[in-house]
């Protein structure tokens, strides 16, 4: 089942789903479609083995979702990954050290607009495709 | 006091950094730093064609490469609408269960090493694992990264004596597994270092999103082979072992009982496998059939928990591929398990999670 909602309704929807038994967060992931981004929340009911996905669509230039850490602890690292890889702002969370990337300012790798290669100021030799 | 552990440390099994805040020798907080092995696998996969990516999928979990290979190939099979031959389904189940055993055996050896149980168990487990790896090598031609799965089947047929060798191996493993409890369950050192250590309650386990033996060790019955059977798993009789205590010992027991279940599955699969026909898949081609662009989700029960691929297929390669690594979330729960634990138990707890950093960092 896939439920498409607005980002304002995200916390409320997930809260309702959690009270219905979807107590397990499997994964948060995102897809870049160029102009817009999709963020997917995959939920699971450990009692009755049912899965449910919630999708939030947003414009790529203004990508922001509220944090769901209060509902699911498992969202912690997934949200950090999301903000690093897609540049999606997570409302209600402090900036922390990077989870997977090594340097600040390497861009948002999983966006389709990402350019390969080292950004200026990052130590190390020349690797990959030259920056435009 | 703050203690830095890693990123290079023999007990972190890879490049993992832990920062422990301790009061005396009681851990108050653990910070887990990951990302030292980050290669950007998802981005790399999005820039390659379907068949090239199988090699990346295998390197995610270098201790059970076949499981990730199978997960990835199944995702591509689903995207391109490829049917897996019946004989190939049985053979995949057999090889995957052997792979699960090899992975659990290596874990058992390393875990006992971590908690100072000397080298006995490591040697024993390695001895058994070597036999399984030898069989997998003879089947695929490679010792570590097998790369023998193709769309719809395998790259080549099994050796002629495969069935007899598999039966022999089952007999051997059954006999050897029976010896293990003598040096584990009746060993006071092992018991004291695992019982009541690193307790993860059922509620926390679900909240932190752990999966696999860690989740089942905390009393939640969740196994993809049971809840969403794939291949021919629904034809076999087996159980997903559960323990309710949620400590390191229960995670060990779950994995140990899982090995017995795996042997049972392999035996049933060998007994009922169709004899005629082949198990060959399609040849590697630079251009395959165009994939259906509808997004797909594929789940598999990997040795370490539930692996999942969410893929938006492009024509010749994935437009977007997202990998759910079971160890990623299992490792996240480490800080929860370590609160209030003794510092000396840290590596007993970390060891009981069975981490592989290749798939955590991706």
Tab-separated table of C-alpha atoms in Angstrom:
chain	number	residue	atom	x	y	z
A	1	UNK	CA	0.000	0.000	0.000
A	2	UNK	CA	1.268	3.437	-0.908
A	3	UNK	CA	-0.130	6.562	0.659
A	4	UNK	CA	0.743	9.923	-0.850
A	5	UNK	CA	0.514	12.901	1.470
A	6	UNK	CA	1.740	16.461	1.992
A	7	UNK	CA	4.763	17.000	4.189
A	8	UNK	CA	2.691	19.018	6.705
A	9	UNK	CA	0.548	15.960	7.360
A	10	UNK	CA	3.490	13.573	7.703
A	11	UNK	CA	3.871	13.421	11.473
A	12	UNK	CA	0.121	13.168	12.004
A	13	UNK	CA	-0.261	10.393	9.416
A	14	UNK	CA	2.639	8.380	10.769
A	15	UNK	CA	1.307	8.835	14.294
A	16	UNK	CA	-2.040	7.410	13.206
A	17	UNK	CA	-0.371	4.544	11.367
A	18	UNK	CA	1.766	3.752	14.389
A	19	UNK	CA	-1.290	3.565	16.618
A	20	UNK	CA	-2.832	1.205	14.043
A	21	UNK	CA	0.054	-1.199	14.567
A	22	UNK	CA	2.745	-0.085	12.125
A	23	UNK	CA	5.377	0.011	14.821
A	24	UNK	CA	8.476	-0.725	12.767
A	25	UNK	CA	10.226	1.655	10.396
A	26	UNK	CA	12.024	-0.281	7.711
A	27	UNK	CA	13.613	2.421	5.664
A	28	UNK	CA	13.442	6.034	4.655
A	29	UNK	CA	14.609	6.746	1.160
A	30	UNK	CA	14.234	9.373	-1.520
A	31	UNK	CA	14.072	9.559	-5.301
A	32	UNK	CA	15.151	12.581	-7.319
A	33	UNK	CA	12.886	13.187	-10.318
A	34	UNK	CA	14.547	16.382	-11.436
A	35	UNK	CA	11.981	19.023	-10.554
A	36	UNK	CA	10.600	17.219	-7.565
A	37	UNK	CA	11.754	14.853	-4.894
A	38	UNK	CA	9.916	11.907	-3.398
A	39	UNK	CA	10.614	10.813	0.147
A	40	UNK	CA	9.394	7.345	1.059
A	41	UNK	CA	8.726	6.028	4.536
A	42	UNK	CA	8.417	2.250	4.612
A	43	UNK	CA	6.549	0.915	7.619
A	44	UNK	CA	5.910	-2.582	8.837
A	45	UNK	CA	3.550	-4.205	11.300
A	46	UNK	CA	5.458	-6.838	13.253
A	47	UNK	CA	2.273	-8.517	14.508
A	48	UNK	CA	0.375	-9.036	11.272
A	49	UNK	CA	3.195	-8.789	8.688
A	50	UNK	CA	1.656	-5.944	6.709
A	51	UNK	CA	3.686	-3.273	4.993
A	52	UNK	CA	2.696	0.276	4.270
A	53	UNK	CA	4.550	3.073	2.507
A	54	UNK	CA	4.012	6.777	2.891
A	55	UNK	CA	5.261	9.082	0.176
A	56	UNK	CA	5.871	12.814	0.414
A	57	UNK	CA	6.447	14.738	-2.806
A	58	UNK	CA	8.097	18.132	-2.755
A	59	UNK	CA	9.775	20.608	-5.109
A	60	UNK	CA	13.500	19.983	-5.448
A	61	UNK	CA	14.412	23.593	-4.698
A	62	UNK	CA	12.541	23.590	-1.419
A	63	UNK	CA	13.054	20.143	0.026
A	64	UNK	CA	12.124	19.838	3.666
A	65	UNK	CA	10.440	17.220	5.816
A	66	UNK	CA	9.753	17.206	9.541
A	67	UNK	CA	11.699	14.784	11.702
A	68	UNK	CA	9.921	11.627	12.852
A	69	UNK	CA	12.474	10.740	15.516
A	70	UNK	CA	9.824	11.067	18.221
A	71	UNK	CA	7.797	8.290	16.608
A	72	UNK	CA	10.533	5.966	15.359
A	73	UNK	CA	14.053	5.925	16.779
A	74	UNK	CA	15.214	4.087	13.667
A	75	UNK	CA	14.667	7.267	11.657
A	76	UNK	CA	17.778	8.844	13.197
A	77	UNK	CA	20.466	7.653	10.819
A	78	UNK	CA	18.119	7.492	7.832
A	79	UNK	CA	17.238	11.167	8.229
A	80	UNK	CA	20.876	12.132	8.501
A	81	UNK	CA	21.625	10.091	5.396
A	82	UNK	CA	18.765	11.829	3.597
A	83	UNK	CA	20.028	15.297	4.385
A	84	UNK	CA	23.575	14.401	3.356
A	85	UNK	CA	22.774	12.543	0.178
A	86	UNK	CA	19.814	14.585	-1.059
A	87	UNK	CA	20.193	17.915	0.705
A	88	UNK	CA	16.756	17.550	2.255
A	89	UNK	CA	16.398	19.717	5.343
A	90	UNK	CA	15.034	17.830	8.324
A	91	UNK	CA	12.885	20.211	10.345
A	92	UNK	CA	13.337	19.847	14.079
A	93	UNK	CA	16.814	18.317	14.068
A	94	UNK	CA	20.121	19.910	14.906
A	95	UNK	CA	22.967	19.755	12.460
A	96	UNK	CA	25.253	16.950	13.535
A	97	UNK	CA	28.551	15.645	12.278
A	98	UNK	CA	28.398	13.902	8.923
A	99	UNK	CA	27.249	10.305	8.961
A	100	UNK	CA	28.672	8.829	5.776
A	101	UNK	CA	30.504	11.567	3.912
A	102	UNK	CA	33.977	12.674	4.845
A	103	UNK	CA	33.992	16.396	4.064
A	104	UNK	CA	31.514	19.196	4.364
A	105	UNK	CA	30.520	20.789	1.107
A	106	UNK	CA	30.904	17.814	-1.215
A	107	UNK	CA	27.401	18.502	-2.465
A	108	UNK	CA	24.458	16.139	-2.436
A	109	UNK	CA	25.656	13.021	-4.264
A	110	UNK	CA	22.368	11.272	-4.892
A	111	UNK	CA	20.764	14.248	-6.602
A	112	UNK	CA	20.802	13.824	-10.346
A	113	UNK	CA	22.342	17.281	-10.724
A	114	UNK	CA	25.436	16.206	-8.768
A	115	UNK	CA	28.738	16.747	-10.540
A	116	UNK	CA	31.443	14.116	-10.109
A	117	UNK	CA	34.875	15.024	-8.858
A	118	UNK	CA	36.322	16.764	-5.857
A	119	UNK	CA	34.972	20.174	-4.973
A	120	UNK	CA	37.437	23.049	-4.543
A	121	UNK	CA	39.204	23.054	-1.217
A	122	UNK	CA	38.933	19.344	-0.575
A	123	UNK	CA	42.360	17.816	0.013
A	124	UNK	CA	43.759	15.104	-2.224
A	125	UNK	CA	44.693	14.741	-5.856
A	126	UNK	CA	42.518	14.956	-8.902
A	127	UNK	CA	40.038	12.116	-9.169
A	128	UNK	CA	37.222	11.443	-11.565
A	129	UNK	CA	35.582	13.852	-13.938
A	130	UNK	CA	36.877	17.396	-13.940
A	131	UNK	CA	34.640	19.996	-12.346
A	132	UNK	CA	33.016	22.429	-14.742
B	1	UNK	CA	36.168	10.078	30.703
B	2	UNK	CA	36.115	9.678	26.958
B	3	UNK	CA	37.698	6.678	25.256
B	4	UNK	CA	38.218	6.490	21.510
B	5	UNK	CA	38.092	3.048	19.968
B	6	UNK	CA	39.028	2.562	16.346
B	7	UNK	CA	38.687	3.249	13.449
B	8	UNK	CA	41.452	0.657	13.180
B	9	UNK	CA	40.913	-1.885	15.912
B	10	UNK	CA	40.938	-5.688	15.785
B	11	UNK	CA	37.553	-6.037	17.469
B	12	UNK	CA	35.587	-3.580	15.347
B	13	UNK	CA	35.796	-5.944	12.361
B	14	UNK	CA	36.491	-3.184	9.887
B	15	UNK	CA	36.809	0.562	10.025
B	16	UNK	CA	34.418	1.590	12.774
B	17	UNK	CA	35.013	4.253	15.380
B	18	UNK	CA	33.330	4.179	18.759
B	19	UNK	CA	33.576	6.957	21.299
B	20	UNK	CA	32.729	5.716	24.767
B	21	UNK	CA	31.927	8.068	27.621
B	22	UNK	CA	32.614	6.141	30.793
B	23	UNK	CA	32.231	6.670	34.498
B	24	UNK	CA	34.633	4.262	36.170
B	25	UNK	CA	34.104	1.253	33.948
B	26	UNK	CA	30.409	1.829	33.337
B	27	UNK	CA	29.484	3.105	29.904
B	28	UNK	CA	27.226	6.145	29.998
B	29	UNK	CA	27.029	6.837	26.310
B	30	UNK	CA	28.394	5.453	23.069
B	31	UNK	CA	28.805	7.465	19.910
B	32	UNK	CA	29.065	5.394	16.755
B	33	UNK	CA	31.019	6.910	13.881
B	34	UNK	CA	30.502	5.148	10.574
B	35	UNK	CA	31.295	6.076	6.993
B	36	UNK	CA	34.955	5.091	6.785
B	37	UNK	CA	34.183	2.633	3.995
B	38	UNK	CA	31.717	4.847	2.158
B	39	UNK	CA	32.148	4.267	-1.561
B	40	UNK	CA	28.903	5.748	-2.798
B	41	UNK	CA	27.660	2.386	-4.045
B	42	UNK	CA	24.139	3.634	-4.745
B	43	UNK	CA	25.456	6.415	-6.980
B	44	UNK	CA	27.876	4.070	-8.705
B	45	UNK	CA	25.051	1.622	-9.421
B	46	UNK	CA	22.888	4.352	-10.878
B	47	UNK	CA	25.593	5.064	-13.439
B	48	UNK	CA	26.049	1.498	-14.623
B	49	UNK	CA	24.021	-1.123	-16.464
B	50	UNK	CA	22.159	-3.871	-14.640
B	51	UNK	CA	24.651	-6.714	-15.019
B	52	UNK	CA	27.672	-4.630	-13.980
B	53	UNK	CA	26.062	-3.836	-10.669
B	54	UNK	CA	25.975	-7.441	-9.467
B	55	UNK	CA	29.668	-7.083	-8.686
B	56	UNK	CA	28.970	-4.070	-6.475
B	57	UNK	CA	26.142	-5.866	-4.701
B	58	UNK	CA	28.467	-8.716	-3.732
B	59	UNK	CA	31.059	-6.427	-2.219
B	60	UNK	CA	28.519	-4.958	0.203
B	61	UNK	CA	28.722	-7.972	2.454
B	62	UNK	CA	32.014	-9.702	1.869
B	63	UNK	CA	31.192	-12.465	4.352
B	64	UNK	CA	27.974	-13.532	2.636
B	65	UNK	CA	28.338	-12.193	-0.904
B	66	UNK	CA	25.900	-14.636	-2.444
B	67	UNK	CA	23.022	-13.295	-0.346
B	68	UNK	CA	23.415	-9.733	-1.589
B	69	UNK	CA	24.032	-10.953	-5.129
B	70	UNK	CA	20.766	-12.870	-4.930
B	71	UNK	CA	18.936	-9.841	-3.562
B	72	UNK	CA	20.188	-7.633	-6.375
B	73	UNK	CA	19.619	-10.182	-9.137
B	74	UNK	CA	16.081	-10.818	-7.820
B	75	UNK	CA	15.381	-7.091	-8.031
B	76	UNK	CA	16.537	-7.012	-11.653
B	77	UNK	CA	14.561	-10.179	-12.414
B	78	UNK	CA	11.459	-8.538	-11.040
B	79	UNK	CA	12.092	-5.339	-12.992
B	80	UNK	CA	12.655	-7.136	-16.282
B	81	UNK	CA	9.940	-9.719	-15.689
B	82	UNK	CA	12.266	-12.719	-15.776
B	83	UNK	CA	11.019	-16.042	-14.425
B	84	UNK	CA	13.487	-18.108	-12.434
B	85	UNK	CA	13.641	-21.742	-13.551
B	86	UNK	CA	12.248	-24.177	-11.025
B	87	UNK	CA	15.450	-26.125	-10.603
B	88	UNK	CA	17.362	-22.874	-10.213
B	89	UNK	CA	14.994	-21.844	-7.416
B	90	UNK	CA	15.813	-25.005	-5.459
B	91	UNK	CA	19.523	-24.590	-6.093
B	92	UNK	CA	19.442	-20.964	-5.020
B	93	UNK	CA	17.763	-21.944	-1.773
B	94	UNK	CA	20.423	-24.605	-1.178
B	95	UNK	CA	23.342	-22.295	-1.909
B	96	UNK	CA	21.833	-19.396	0.054
B	97	UNK	CA	21.367	-21.584	3.111
B	98	UNK	CA	24.932	-22.856	2.804
B	99	UNK	CA	26.010	-19.231	2.570
B	100	UNK	CA	24.009	-18.387	5.684
B	101	UNK	CA	25.749	-21.205	7.544
B	102	UNK	CA	29.176	-20.082	6.355
B	103	UNK	CA	28.421	-16.570	7.544
B	104	UNK	CA	27.098	-17.694	10.926
B	105	UNK	CA	30.079	-19.997	11.427
B	106	UNK	CA	32.552	-17.222	10.781
B	107	UNK	CA	30.588	-14.994	13.141
B	108	UNK	CA	30.654	-17.660	15.835
B	109	UNK	CA	34.414	-18.030	15.525
B	110	UNK	CA	35.072	-14.307	15.595
B	111	UNK	CA	32.629	-13.738	18.435
B	112	UNK	CA	34.348	-16.304	20.631
B	113	UNK	CA	37.638	-14.684	19.703
B	114	UNK	CA	36.261	-11.283	20.772
B	115	UNK	CA	35.204	-12.440	24.196
B	116	UNK	CA	38.491	-14.138	24.970
B	117	UNK	CA	37.410	-17.693	24.486
B	118	UNK	CA	40.750	-18.440	22.903
B	119	UNK	CA	41.116	-19.862	19.426
B	120	UNK	CA	39.391	-23.228	19.786
B	121	UNK	CA	36.009	-22.140	18.494
B	122	UNK	CA	37.549	-19.991	15.780
B	123	UNK	CA	39.541	-22.940	14.469
B	124	UNK	CA	36.569	-25.278	14.629
B	125	UNK	CA	34.236	-22.863	12.911
B	126	UNK	CA	36.792	-22.035	10.234
B	127	UNK	CA	37.293	-25.735	9.568
B	128	UNK	CA	33.584	-26.226	8.911
B	129	UNK	CA	33.278	-22.983	6.962
B	130	UNK	CA	36.157	-23.974	4.690
B	131	UNK	CA	34.206	-27.044	3.559
B	132	UNK	CA	31.185	-24.931	2.678
B	133	UNK	CA	33.321	-22.372	0.867
B	134	UNK	CA	34.978	-25.208	-1.079
B	135	UNK	CA	31.582	-26.425	-2.266
B	136	UNK	CA	30.529	-22.905	-3.253
B	137	UNK	CA	33.845	-22.467	-5.042
B	138	UNK	CA	33.401	-25.650	-7.038
B	139	UNK	CA	29.905	-24.561	-7.960
B	140	UNK	CA	30.810	-21.059	-9.073
B	141	UNK	CA	34.511	-21.040	-9.885
B	142	UNK	CA	35.310	-18.271	-7.422
B	143	UNK	CA	36.284	-18.597	-3.814
B	144	UNK	CA	35.148	-15.331	-2.307
B	145	UNK	CA	32.919	-13.387	-4.698
B	146	UNK	CA	30.951	-16.021	-6.530
B	147	UNK	CA	29.276	-14.022	-9.306
B	148	UNK	CA	27.416	-17.089	-10.545
B	149	UNK	CA	23.858	-15.779	-10.550
B	150	UNK	CA	22.342	-14.713	-13.843
B	151	UNK	CA	18.851	-13.567	-14.704
B	152	UNK	CA	16.622	-16.637	-14.396
B	153	UNK	CA	19.233	-19.033	-13.068
B	154	UNK	CA	22.963	-19.606	-12.834
B	155	UNK	CA	26.000	-18.947	-15.001
B	156	UNK	CA	26.638	-22.672	-15.360
B	157	UNK	CA	25.216	-25.986	-14.265
B	158	UNK	CA	26.126	-27.598	-10.980
B	159	UNK	CA	28.952	-30.152	-10.920
B	160	UNK	CA	27.763	-33.715	-11.549
B	161	UNK	CA	28.443	-34.858	-8.004
B	162	UNK	CA	26.837	-31.785	-6.436
B	163	UNK	CA	23.956	-33.632	-4.761
B	164	UNK	CA	26.158	-36.315	-3.193
B	165	UNK	CA	28.660	-33.748	-1.977
B	166	UNK	CA	25.902	-31.608	-0.500
B	167	UNK	CA	24.474	-34.631	1.370
B	168	UNK	CA	27.946	-35.519	2.630
B	169	UNK	CA	28.504	-31.959	3.790
B	170	UNK	CA	25.198	-31.932	5.663
B	171	UNK	CA	26.162	-35.121	7.491
B	172	UNK	CA	29.549	-33.685	8.358
B	173	UNK	CA	28.125	-30.372	9.580
B	174	UNK	CA	25.440	-32.065	11.671
B	175	UNK	CA	28.060	-34.139	13.388
B	176	UNK	CA	30.339	-31.157	14.039
B	177	UNK	CA	27.591	-28.792	15.181
B	178	UNK	CA	26.657	-31.308	17.844
B	179	UNK	CA	30.104	-30.840	19.373
B	180	UNK	CA	29.867	-27.069	19.737
B	181	UNK	CA	27.657	-26.741	22.837
B	182	UNK	CA	30.326	-28.561	24.813
B	183	UNK	CA	32.770	-25.661	24.480
B	184	UNK	CA	30.084	-22.962	24.474
B	185	UNK	CA	26.991	-23.647	26.567
B	186	UNK	CA	28.840	-25.670	29.187
B	187	UNK	CA	31.720	-23.217	29.347
B	188	UNK	CA	31.391	-20.850	32.335
B	189	UNK	CA	33.566	-18.164	30.683
B	190	UNK	CA	31.382	-18.076	27.590
B	191	UNK	CA	28.190	-18.045	29.609
B	192	UNK	CA	29.296	-15.263	31.938
B	193	UNK	CA	30.416	-13.072	29.102
B	194	UNK	CA	27.183	-13.454	27.160
B	195	UNK	CA	24.290	-14.049	29.585
B	196	UNK	CA	22.545	-10.828	30.533
B	197	UNK	CA	25.001	-8.778	28.487
B	198	UNK	CA	23.787	-6.135	26.061
B	199	UNK	CA	20.091	-6.615	26.692
B	200	UNK	CA	17.850	-5.137	24.014
B	201	UNK	CA	14.215	-5.208	25.037
B	202	UNK	CA	11.493	-6.169	22.585
B	203	UNK	CA	10.168	-2.606	22.520
B	204	UNK	CA	13.605	-1.079	21.884
B	205	UNK	CA	14.393	-3.648	19.218
B	206	UNK	CA	11.278	-2.702	17.262
B	207	UNK	CA	11.819	1.003	17.883
B	208	UNK	CA	15.438	0.935	16.692
B	209	UNK	CA	14.430	-1.047	13.616
B	210	UNK	CA	16.848	-3.943	14.103
B	211	UNK	CA	16.267	-7.097	12.089
B	212	UNK	CA	17.393	-10.671	11.681
B	213	UNK	CA	18.865	-12.646	14.585
B	214	UNK	CA	19.089	-9.472	16.719
B	215	UNK	CA	15.357	-8.866	16.383
B	216	UNK	CA	14.487	-12.533	16.867
B	217	UNK	CA	16.805	-12.677	19.863
B	218	UNK	CA	14.613	-9.970	21.404
B	219	UNK	CA	11.472	-12.026	21.012
B	220	UNK	CA	9.992	-10.732	17.749
B	221	UNK	CA	9.126	-13.336	15.176
B	222	UNK	CA	10.073	-11.631	11.914
B	223	UNK	CA	11.622	-13.623	9.097
B	224	UNK	CA	11.130	-12.729	5.442
B	225	UNK	CA	11.363	-16.406	4.526
B	226	UNK	CA	8.205	-16.894	6.588
B	227	UNK	CA	6.315	-13.627	6.173
B	228	UNK	CA	6.921	-13.117	2.446
B	229	UNK	CA	8.190	-16.473	1.154
B	230	UNK	CA	10.333	-16.255	-1.965
B	231	UNK	CA	11.632	-19.005	-4.236
B	232	UNK	CA	10.411	-22.312	-2.828
B	233	UNK	CA	10.761	-21.556	0.874
B	234	UNK	CA	7.032	-22.055	1.426
B	235	UNK	CA	7.409	-25.747	0.486
B	236	UNK	CA	9.815	-26.502	3.315
B	237	UNK	CA	9.222	-27.129	6.975
B	238	UNK	CA	11.327	-24.927	9.211
B	239	UNK	CA	10.981	-22.483	12.039
B	240	UNK	CA	12.463	-19.063	12.705
B	241	UNK	CA	14.033	-19.543	16.152
B	242	UNK	CA	13.118	-16.952	18.772
B	243	UNK	CA	14.547	-16.086	22.176
B	244	UNK	CA	12.984	-13.647	24.566
B	245	UNK	CA	15.850	-12.422	26.723
B	246	UNK	CA	17.447	-10.132	24.138
B	247	UNK	CA	21.008	-10.543	25.419
B	248	UNK	CA	24.173	-11.617	23.619
B	249	UNK	CA	23.523	-15.232	24.584
B	250	UNK	CA	20.076	-15.242	23.011
B	251	UNK	CA	21.501	-13.824	19.780
B	252	UNK	CA	24.060	-16.627	19.796
B	253	UNK	CA	21.347	-19.233	20.405
B	254	UNK	CA	19.182	-17.841	17.604
B	255	UNK	CA	22.050	-18.038	15.127
B	256	UNK	CA	23.049	-21.488	16.318
B	257	UNK	CA	19.521	-22.855	15.969
B	258	UNK	CA	19.256	-21.136	12.606
B	259	UNK	CA	22.182	-23.200	11.391
B	260	UNK	CA	20.292	-26.390	12.285
B	261	UNK	CA	17.214	-25.048	10.481
B	262	UNK	CA	19.364	-24.247	7.437
B	263	UNK	CA	20.590	-27.830	7.350
B	264	UNK	CA	16.985	-29.010	7.465
B	265	UNK	CA	16.019	-26.716	4.594
B	266	UNK	CA	18.950	-27.865	2.469
B	267	UNK	CA	18.092	-31.505	3.104
B	268	UNK	CA	14.449	-31.004	2.120
B	269	UNK	CA	15.474	-29.034	-0.964
B	270	UNK	CA	17.895	-31.747	-2.079
B	271	UNK	CA	15.231	-34.420	-1.543
B	272	UNK	CA	12.557	-32.651	-3.573
B	273	UNK	CA	14.654	-30.897	-6.221
B	274	UNK	CA	13.570	-31.728	-9.801
B	275	UNK	CA	16.274	-33.843	-11.431
B	276	UNK	CA	15.651	-33.105	-15.087
B	277	UNK	CA	16.228	-29.801	-16.823
B	278	UNK	CA	18.969	-27.244	-16.356
B	279	UNK	CA	19.371	-24.209	-14.167
B	280	UNK	CA	21.052	-21.894	-16.633
B	281	UNK	CA	20.197	-18.235	-16.698
B	282	UNK	CA	20.527	-15.768	-19.519
B	283	UNK	CA	23.944	-14.877	-20.892
B	284	UNK	CA	25.502	-11.568	-19.959
B	285	UNK	CA	24.522	-9.050	-22.592
B	286	UNK	CA	25.373	-5.394	-22.802
B	287	UNK	CA	21.802	-4.592	-23.766
B	288	UNK	CA	19.097	-6.535	-21.995
B	289	UNK	CA	15.337	-6.315	-22.392
B	290	UNK	CA	14.072	-2.959	-21.308
B	291	UNK	CA	12.932	-2.935	-17.707
B	292	UNK	CA	9.478	-1.909	-16.592
B	293	UNK	CA	9.829	1.578	-15.018
B	294	UNK	CA	7.418	0.889	-12.134
B	295	UNK	CA	9.258	1.087	-8.774
B	296	UNK	CA	9.858	-2.236	-7.075
B	297	UNK	CA	10.692	-3.373	-3.571
B	298	UNK	CA	12.398	-6.702	-2.954
B	299	UNK	CA	13.136	-8.150	0.489
B	300	UNK	CA	15.329	-11.077	1.373
B	301	UNK	CA	16.340	-12.650	4.668
B	302	UNK	CA	20.111	-12.191	4.627
B	303	UNK	CA	22.269	-13.857	7.290
B	304	UNK	CA	22.366	-10.568	9.207
B	305	UNK	CA	18.758	-9.550	8.857
B	306	UNK	CA	16.335	-8.202	6.360
B	307	UNK	CA	17.940	-6.761	3.261
B	308	UNK	CA	15.778	-4.737	0.953
B	309	UNK	CA	16.229	-3.064	-2.392
B	310	UNK	CA	13.952	-0.251	-3.509
B	311	UNK	CA	14.567	0.348	-7.165
B	312	UNK	CA	13.182	2.731	-9.748
B	313	UNK	CA	14.300	0.910	-12.897
B	314	UNK	CA	15.678	2.802	-15.841
B	315	UNK	CA	15.848	1.174	-19.262
B	316	UNK	CA	19.290	-0.432	-19.038
B	317	UNK	CA	20.335	0.400	-15.511
B	318	UNK	CA	18.685	1.513	-12.278
B	319	UNK	CA	17.481	5.134	-12.270
B	320	UNK	CA	17.513	5.034	-8.494
B	321	UNK	CA	18.509	2.164	-6.271
B	322	UNK	CA	18.258	2.274	-2.523
B	323	UNK	CA	19.754	-0.463	-0.371
B	324	UNK	CA	18.474	-1.323	3.059
B	325	UNK	CA	21.327	-2.833	4.974
B	326	UNK	CA	20.308	-4.865	8.021
B	327	UNK	CA	23.556	-4.108	9.810
B	328	UNK	CA	23.039	-0.343	9.436
B	329	UNK	CA	20.110	-0.427	11.838
B	330	UNK	CA	21.517	-3.210	14.004
B	331	UNK	CA	24.587	-1.080	14.604
B	332	UNK	CA	22.388	1.906	15.395
B	333	UNK	CA	20.960	-0.060	18.320
B	334	UNK	CA	24.462	-0.497	19.785
B	335	UNK	CA	24.298	2.762	21.737
B	336	UNK	CA	20.995	1.630	23.272
B	337	UNK	CA	22.419	-1.753	24.299
B	338	UNK	CA	25.562	-0.255	25.801
B	339	UNK	CA	23.899	2.211	28.164
B	340	UNK	CA	24.913	1.178	31.658
B	341	UNK	CA	26.968	-1.783	30.497
B	342	UNK	CA	30.505	-2.469	31.669
B	343	UNK	CA	33.240	-1.288	29.355
B	344	UNK	CA	34.707	-4.796	29.201
B	345	UNK	CA	31.392	-6.024	27.772
B	346	UNK	CA	31.450	-3.542	24.894
B	347	UNK	CA	33.076	-5.955	22.482
B	348	UNK	CA	30.899	-8.801	23.596
B	349	UNK	CA	27.891	-6.659	22.682
B	350	UNK	CA	29.377	-5.376	19.441
B	351	UNK	CA	30.474	-8.889	18.495
B	352	UNK	CA	27.000	-10.285	19.093
B	353	UNK	CA	25.596	-7.909	16.454
B	354	UNK	CA	27.598	-9.526	13.642
B	355	UNK	CA	28.515	-6.339	11.822
B	356	UNK	CA	29.932	-6.014	8.333
B	357	UNK	CA	30.953	-2.461	7.602
B	358	UNK	CA	30.963	-2.843	3.859
B	359	UNK	CA	27.191	-2.707	3.837
B	360	UNK	CA	26.804	-0.198	6.663
B	361	UNK	CA	28.790	2.485	4.884
B	362	UNK	CA	27.816	1.492	1.350
